[in-house]
Every structure is written in structure tokens, then in C-alpha cells.
Amino acid sequence: MPEGGGKDALVESAAFLAATDRLVVGTGIANIHFRIPTPAEGGARTLAALYPGRFVLGLGVSHAPFVEENMKGTYGKPLATMRTYLDRMNALPPEIEEGARPARVLAALGPNMIELSGELADGAHPYLVTPEQTAATRAILGPDKWVISEQAVAIGGDAEDQLRRAHTHIGFYVPLQNYRNSWLRQGFDESDLVPGGSDRLARALVAMGSPEQAAASVTAHLDAGADHVVVQILGDRPTTDPRPALRELASVLPL
């Protein structure tokens, strides 16, 4: 789950883990500007100790407007900021929750952050990327690190409604420079970075059409080298129940 909605992702993870027996829960992503490194690492280790193999700690540097305007903080160079943060996490003494360490992945879009996710983490969690970018991430990380790509999905309703939901989703991210840079690296251009995103950008990043067509977009990331694909169902509101659409996808994947 994300952390942009005002809830603490680690606390929310603990609630989901406590209420389930098999579910693997990941933070996608926990904002490193929200918490200092030591309790972030300690809290993550506690969840790993309580729920072995069921918690994945996803970390990210967030975006300058969120940090500087909403938090009144300082948004430094993302790569250096993340490296320093991870070094401080790793400095927590090993006897704290000895032997318990969650899998750690980074919200990595650019090549340097992807490389860091292989150096100081267990892999990368790319967001709003094409299967081609998943393949590029795999190529940088090699065969032994995790690639957990996200795929937004808009199914149900007619084609016009699906495209509307895709533009609403993409539109939130278009003003953010980290994503704009990522899309330019992926082969899009400034004409795609209009409010709401161009139709080309929306169709490339959001799986639409029938459940079978959407499932093909999910499997394209797996074929490109992803270990796992996080499916994000786009409804009319952020609180729309995703389970009916997830069941449709599960039936055609098949799961």
C-alpha cells in the first residue's frame, strides 16, 4: 500500500499482517522523509520477526512538492539522500530483532537508483513503467535481485470510461518531475506530458480493454523479467473496492 493518503504504511502493514495468515504485505512505498532511519529499520525488523517471509519494505524518496510544500522539509539529491538513509538503516545493531530482516526494495526509476537498489537493497519496485522498462531494470540488476513492477488496470465499463479513468490516474503524476524524467527516458516526449497525459501515455501505462487484454499487460511484465507484478485497479474513486476486478483478472491469468 502507498503512504500518500495520510496513513503510516508500517502501522497499516502491521494491521493487515495481524488480520491474515498468508498474505504478503509490502509498502509501496514508505516515504523516507516521514521517518528517521533507525526506527524505520527497527520497525521493519519487528514485522519481519513477527511475520517471517510476509513483509516487504519498499522505500522511496518521494517528490519535491510533497516534501517541501506539504512537509516543509528539504528535498535533496535523491540518490545521495537514499544512499545515506540506507547506510544509517544498516548501522542499526544486529542484535535488535536478531536474525530478522525484511526484504527491502526501492522505488527506482532511473538507472542510478536501480543500481543502488541492487547494491543496498534486494531489488526495485518500478511504478508507472512499460514492460520495456521492466526489462531494462532487470538488465541492470541481473538475475538475482527482485523486480516488482506495478501495473495499473482499468477494466469494466466501455472504452471511453476506461480511458477516462486512466487519464485521471496518470494526471496525478504528470506534474511530478521524477515521473516526467522517467517517461522521457522510456521514449515518450513532451507532447505526452500534458495534463492528464496523452492517450499514448495512458494506453502504454494502464492496461485496458477486456480482462484478457489487461491480463496480457500484466504477463508482459513477467515476460520482461519481473518477479512479481503489483496490480492496481483503477476505479471511479480511490476507495472503490478492487476485488471484483481482481477476481476477473485472477480467472483469466489463471490464479
GROMACS .gro file of C-alpha atoms in nm:
model
  255
    1MET     CA    1   0.000   0.000   0.000
    2PRO     CA    2   0.113   0.357  -0.057
    3GLU     CA    3   0.173   0.622   0.205
    4GLY     CA    4   0.042   0.927   0.024
    5GLY     CA    5  -0.304   0.906   0.177
    6GLY     CA    6  -0.201   1.007   0.527
    7LYS     CA    7  -0.169   0.665   0.691
    8ASP     CA    8   0.158   0.528   0.829
    9ALA     CA    9   0.250   0.241   0.594
   10LEU     CA   10   0.429   0.037   0.861
   11VAL     CA   11   0.138   0.062   1.104
   12GLU     CA   12  -0.105  -0.028   0.827
   13SER     CA   13   0.117  -0.322   0.730
   14ALA     CA   14   0.107  -0.448   1.088
   15ALA     CA   15  -0.273  -0.434   1.085
   16PHE     CA   16  -0.301  -0.632   0.761
   17LEU     CA   17  -0.046  -0.889   0.875
   18ALA     CA   18  -0.219  -0.939   1.208
   19ALA     CA   19  -0.553  -0.994   1.036
   20THR     CA   20  -0.429  -1.255   0.787
   21ASP     CA   21  -0.238  -1.582   0.780
   22ARG     CA   22  -0.076  -1.600   0.435
   23LEU     CA   23  -0.093  -1.253   0.282
   24VAL     CA   24   0.241  -1.095   0.189
   25VAL     CA   25   0.227  -0.722   0.260
   26GLY     CA   26   0.455  -0.459   0.112
   27THR     CA   27   0.490  -0.086   0.148
   28GLY     CA   28   0.471   0.075  -0.193
   29ILE     CA   29   0.623   0.299  -0.089
   30ALA     CA   30   0.722   0.412   0.261
   31ASN     CA   31   0.846   0.770   0.228
   32ILE     CA   32   1.193   0.803   0.378
   33HIS     CA   33   1.121   1.168   0.462
   34PHE     CA   34   0.842   1.063   0.700
   35ARG     CA   35   1.065   0.875   0.947
   36ILE     CA   36   1.426   0.868   1.058
   37PRO     CA   37   1.629   0.563   0.950
   38THR     CA   38   1.676   0.385   1.284
   39PRO     CA   39   1.308   0.337   1.380
   40ALA     CA   40   1.227   0.261   1.017
   41GLU     CA   41   1.472  -0.028   1.020
   42GLY     CA   42   1.376  -0.135   1.372
   43GLY     CA   43   1.006  -0.133   1.292
   44ALA     CA   44   1.060  -0.328   0.972
   45ARG     CA   45   1.269  -0.587   1.153
   46THR     CA   46   0.995  -0.626   1.415
   47LEU     CA   47   0.739  -0.701   1.144
   48ALA     CA   48   0.980  -0.948   0.984
   49ALA     CA   49   1.031  -1.119   1.320
   50LEU     CA   50   0.657  -1.142   1.391
   51TYR     CA   51   0.560  -1.247   1.037
   52PRO     CA   52   0.856  -1.426   0.874
   53GLY     CA   53   0.859  -1.403   0.498
   54ARG     CA   54   0.541  -1.198   0.481
   55PHE     CA   55   0.664  -0.837   0.488
   56VAL     CA   56   0.843  -0.644   0.214
   57LEU     CA   57   0.977  -0.298   0.294
   58GLY     CA   58   0.950  -0.070  -0.006
   59LEU     CA   59   1.125   0.267   0.033
   60GLY     CA   60   1.128   0.578  -0.181
   61VAL     CA   61   1.250   0.937  -0.186
   62SER     CA   62   0.904   1.077  -0.271
   63HIS     CA   63   0.881   1.405  -0.466
   64ALA     CA   64   0.996   1.759  -0.410
   65PRO     CA   65   0.647   1.919  -0.390
   66PHE     CA   66   0.533   1.671  -0.125
   67VAL     CA   67   0.845   1.712   0.088
   68GLU     CA   68   0.896   2.087   0.052
   69GLU     CA   69   0.538   2.213   0.039
   70ASN     CA   70   0.344   1.959   0.245
   71MET     CA   71   0.613   1.869   0.499
   72LYS     CA   72   0.815   2.192   0.491
   73GLY     CA   73   1.124   1.976   0.455
   74THR     CA   74   1.427   1.979   0.230
   75TYR     CA   75   1.434   1.767  -0.083
   76GLY     CA   76   1.798   1.689  -0.156
   77LYS     CA   77   1.957   1.493  -0.436
   78PRO     CA   78   1.752   1.171  -0.445
   79LEU     CA   79   2.037   0.925  -0.498
   80ALA     CA   80   2.263   1.068  -0.227
   81THR     CA   81   1.969   1.104   0.012
   82MET     CA   82   1.867   0.741  -0.034
   83ARG     CA   83   2.221   0.609  -0.003
   84THR     CA   84   2.276   0.794   0.325
   85TYR     CA   85   1.940   0.673   0.456
   86LEU     CA   86   2.015   0.308   0.375
   87ASP     CA   87   2.363   0.332   0.529
   88ARG     CA   88   2.206   0.460   0.851
   89MET     CA   89   1.946   0.184   0.847
   90ASN     CA   90   2.221  -0.074   0.806
   91ALA     CA   91   2.405   0.072   1.105
   92LEU     CA   92   2.132  -0.046   1.344
   93PRO     CA   93   2.294  -0.311   1.568
   94PRO     CA   94   2.226  -0.668   1.451
   95GLU     CA   95   2.109  -0.780   1.795
   96ILE     CA   96   1.790  -0.576   1.753
   97GLU     CA   97   1.543  -0.841   1.634
   98GLU     CA   98   1.843  -1.063   1.571
   99GLY     CA   99   1.818  -1.263   1.252
  100ALA     CA  100   1.503  -1.085   1.134
  101ARG     CA  101   1.535  -0.867   0.829
  102PRO     CA  102   1.261  -0.793   0.578
  103ALA     CA  103   1.315  -0.795   0.207
  104ARG     CA  104   1.389  -0.436   0.103
  105VAL     CA  105   1.312  -0.283  -0.236
  106LEU     CA  106   1.349   0.071  -0.365
  107ALA     CA  107   1.117   0.283  -0.574
  108ALA     CA  108   1.369   0.301  -0.858
  109LEU     CA  109   1.308   0.465  -1.195
  110GLY     CA  110   1.642   0.596  -1.317
  111PRO     CA  111   1.947   0.379  -1.384
  112ASN     CA  112   2.146   0.508  -1.087
  113MET     CA  113   1.866   0.440  -0.837
  114ILE     CA  114   1.815   0.098  -0.993
  115GLU     CA  115   2.184   0.024  -0.943
  116LEU     CA  116   2.155   0.135  -0.579
  117SER     CA  117   1.857  -0.097  -0.532
  118GLY     CA  118   2.085  -0.382  -0.629
  119GLU     CA  119   2.373  -0.263  -0.412
  120LEU     CA  120   2.200  -0.179  -0.083
  121ALA     CA  121   1.860  -0.345  -0.122
  122ASP     CA  122   1.705  -0.664  -0.253
  123GLY     CA  123   1.571  -0.512  -0.571
  124ALA     CA  124   1.350  -0.250  -0.729
  125HIS     CA  125   0.980  -0.158  -0.727
  126PRO     CA  126   0.922   0.030  -1.055
  127TYR     CA  127   0.598   0.230  -1.079
  128LEU     CA  128   0.424   0.361  -1.391
  129VAL     CA  129   0.659   0.185  -1.630
  130THR     CA  130   0.621  -0.009  -1.951
  131PRO     CA  131   0.729  -0.373  -1.986
  132GLU     CA  132   1.029  -0.243  -2.179
  133GLN     CA  133   1.137  -0.050  -1.870
  134THR     CA  134   1.087  -0.362  -1.659
  135ALA     CA  135   1.327  -0.536  -1.897
  136ALA     CA  136   1.577  -0.251  -1.863
  137THR     CA  137   1.554  -0.273  -1.485
  138ARG     CA  138   1.617  -0.646  -1.498
  139ALA     CA  139   1.917  -0.593  -1.724
  140ILE     CA  140   2.073  -0.351  -1.474
  141LEU     CA  141   2.001  -0.565  -1.168
  142GLY     CA  142   2.095  -0.900  -1.315
  143PRO     CA  143   1.920  -1.229  -1.239
  144ASP     CA  144   1.941  -1.243  -0.860
  145LYS     CA  145   1.761  -0.928  -0.742
  146TRP     CA  146   1.387  -0.868  -0.725
  147VAL     CA  147   1.196  -0.666  -0.982
  148ILE     CA  148   0.844  -0.592  -0.855
  149SER     CA  149   0.671  -0.386  -1.121
  150GLU     CA  150   0.336  -0.211  -1.086
  151GLN     CA  151   0.063  -0.233  -1.348
  152ALA     CA  152  -0.244  -0.011  -1.335
  153VAL     CA  153  -0.559  -0.174  -1.472
  154ALA     CA  154  -0.889  -0.022  -1.584
  155ILE     CA  155  -1.146  -0.285  -1.681
  156GLY     CA  156  -1.524  -0.281  -1.677
  157GLY     CA  157  -1.733  -0.013  -1.845
  158ASP     CA  158  -1.681   0.095  -2.203
  159ALA     CA  159  -1.357   0.201  -2.371
  160GLU     CA  160  -1.426   0.570  -2.316
  161ASP     CA  161  -1.480   0.519  -1.943
  162GLN     CA  162  -1.164   0.312  -1.912
  163LEU     CA  163  -0.959   0.580  -2.086
  164ARG     CA  164  -1.113   0.845  -1.861
  165ARG     CA  165  -1.003   0.654  -1.551
  166ALA     CA  166  -0.656   0.609  -1.699
  167HIS     CA  167  -0.619   0.983  -1.763
  168THR     CA  168  -0.741   1.065  -1.412
  169HIS     CA  169  -0.481   0.829  -1.269
  170ILE     CA  170  -0.193   0.949  -1.485
  171GLY     CA  171  -0.290   1.312  -1.431
  172PHE     CA  172  -0.195   1.300  -1.065
  173TYR     CA  173   0.164   1.212  -1.158
  174VAL     CA  174   0.221   1.426  -1.468
  175PRO     CA  175   0.333   1.736  -1.269
  176LEU     CA  176   0.595   1.536  -1.076
  177GLN     CA  177   0.942   1.574  -1.223
  178ASN     CA  178   1.065   1.226  -1.125
  179TYR     CA  179   0.793   1.065  -1.334
  180ARG     CA  180   0.831   1.310  -1.621
  181ASN     CA  181   1.202   1.226  -1.639
  182SER     CA  182   1.121   0.856  -1.624
  183TRP     CA  183   0.873   0.875  -1.912
  184LEU     CA  184   1.115   1.075  -2.126
  185ARG     CA  185   1.375   0.803  -2.068
  186GLN     CA  186   1.117   0.544  -2.169
  187GLY     CA  187   1.071   0.705  -2.509
  188PHE     CA  188   0.783   0.945  -2.460
  189ASP     CA  189   0.817   1.316  -2.531
  190GLU     CA  190   0.687   1.648  -2.405
  191SER     CA  191   0.371   1.615  -2.613
  192ASP     CA  192   0.277   1.318  -2.394
  193LEU     CA  193   0.326   1.511  -2.070
  194VAL     CA  194   0.015   1.726  -2.098
  195PRO     CA  195  -0.238   1.747  -1.810
  196GLY     CA  196  -0.385   1.400  -1.773
  197GLY     CA  197  -0.123   1.258  -2.006
  198SER     CA  198  -0.166   1.190  -2.375
  199ASP     CA  199  -0.374   0.898  -2.497
  200ARG     CA  200  -0.050   0.730  -2.599
  201LEU     CA  201   0.093   0.760  -2.248
  202ALA     CA  202  -0.229   0.643  -2.084
  203ARG     CA  203  -0.260   0.338  -2.308
  204ALA     CA  204   0.106   0.246  -2.253
  205LEU     CA  205   0.089   0.265  -1.874
  206VAL     CA  206  -0.266   0.147  -1.798
  207ALA     CA  207  -0.397  -0.194  -1.903
  208MET     CA  208  -0.743  -0.153  -2.055
  209GLY     CA  209  -0.996  -0.348  -2.257
  210SER     CA  210  -1.123  -0.693  -2.163
  211PRO     CA  211  -0.992  -0.887  -1.863
  212GLU     CA  212  -0.794  -1.099  -2.108
  213GLN     CA  213  -0.631  -0.792  -2.263
  214ALA     CA  214  -0.548  -0.649  -1.921
  215ALA     CA  215  -0.402  -0.982  -1.811
  216ALA     CA  216  -0.177  -0.978  -2.117
  217SER     CA  217  -0.032  -0.646  -1.999
  218VAL     CA  218   0.039  -0.799  -1.659
  219THR     CA  219   0.211  -1.103  -1.807
  220ALA     CA  220   0.413  -0.877  -2.038
  221HIS     CA  221   0.598  -0.750  -1.730
  222LEU     CA  222   0.660  -1.107  -1.614
  223ASP     CA  223   0.790  -1.197  -1.958
  224ALA     CA  224   1.017  -0.890  -1.940
  225GLY     CA  225   1.179  -1.015  -1.621
  226ALA     CA  226   0.958  -0.908  -1.331
  227ASP     CA  227   0.942  -1.150  -1.039
  228HIS     CA  228   0.605  -1.013  -0.934
  229VAL     CA  229   0.353  -0.763  -1.068
  230VAL     CA  230   0.152  -0.542  -0.834
  231VAL     CA  231  -0.189  -0.491  -0.995
  232GLN     CA  232  -0.352  -0.157  -0.915
  233ILE     CA  233  -0.720  -0.147  -1.004
  234LEU     CA  234  -0.842   0.196  -1.114
  235GLY     CA  235  -1.197   0.270  -1.006
  236ASP     CA  236  -1.400   0.588  -1.003
  237ARG     CA  237  -1.261   0.676  -0.658
  238PRO     CA  238  -0.951   0.574  -0.462
  239THR     CA  239  -1.178   0.383  -0.223
  240THR     CA  240  -1.351   0.178  -0.495
  241ASP     CA  241  -1.345  -0.192  -0.398
  242PRO     CA  242  -1.084  -0.356  -0.624
  243ARG     CA  243  -1.186  -0.715  -0.552
  244PRO     CA  244  -1.443  -0.769  -0.832
  245ALA     CA  245  -1.192  -0.661  -1.096
  246LEU     CA  246  -0.913  -0.861  -0.929
  247ARG     CA  247  -1.134  -1.171  -0.938
  248GLU     CA  248  -1.193  -1.118  -1.310
  249LEU     CA  249  -0.819  -1.095  -1.370
  250ALA     CA  250  -0.750  -1.395  -1.149
  251SER     CA  251  -0.991  -1.605  -1.352
  252VAL     CA  252  -0.809  -1.540  -1.678
  253LEU     CA  253  -0.447  -1.544  -1.558
  254PRO     CA  254  -0.540  -1.810  -1.407
  255LEU     CA  255  -0.491  -1.780  -1.033
   0.00000   0.00000   0.00000
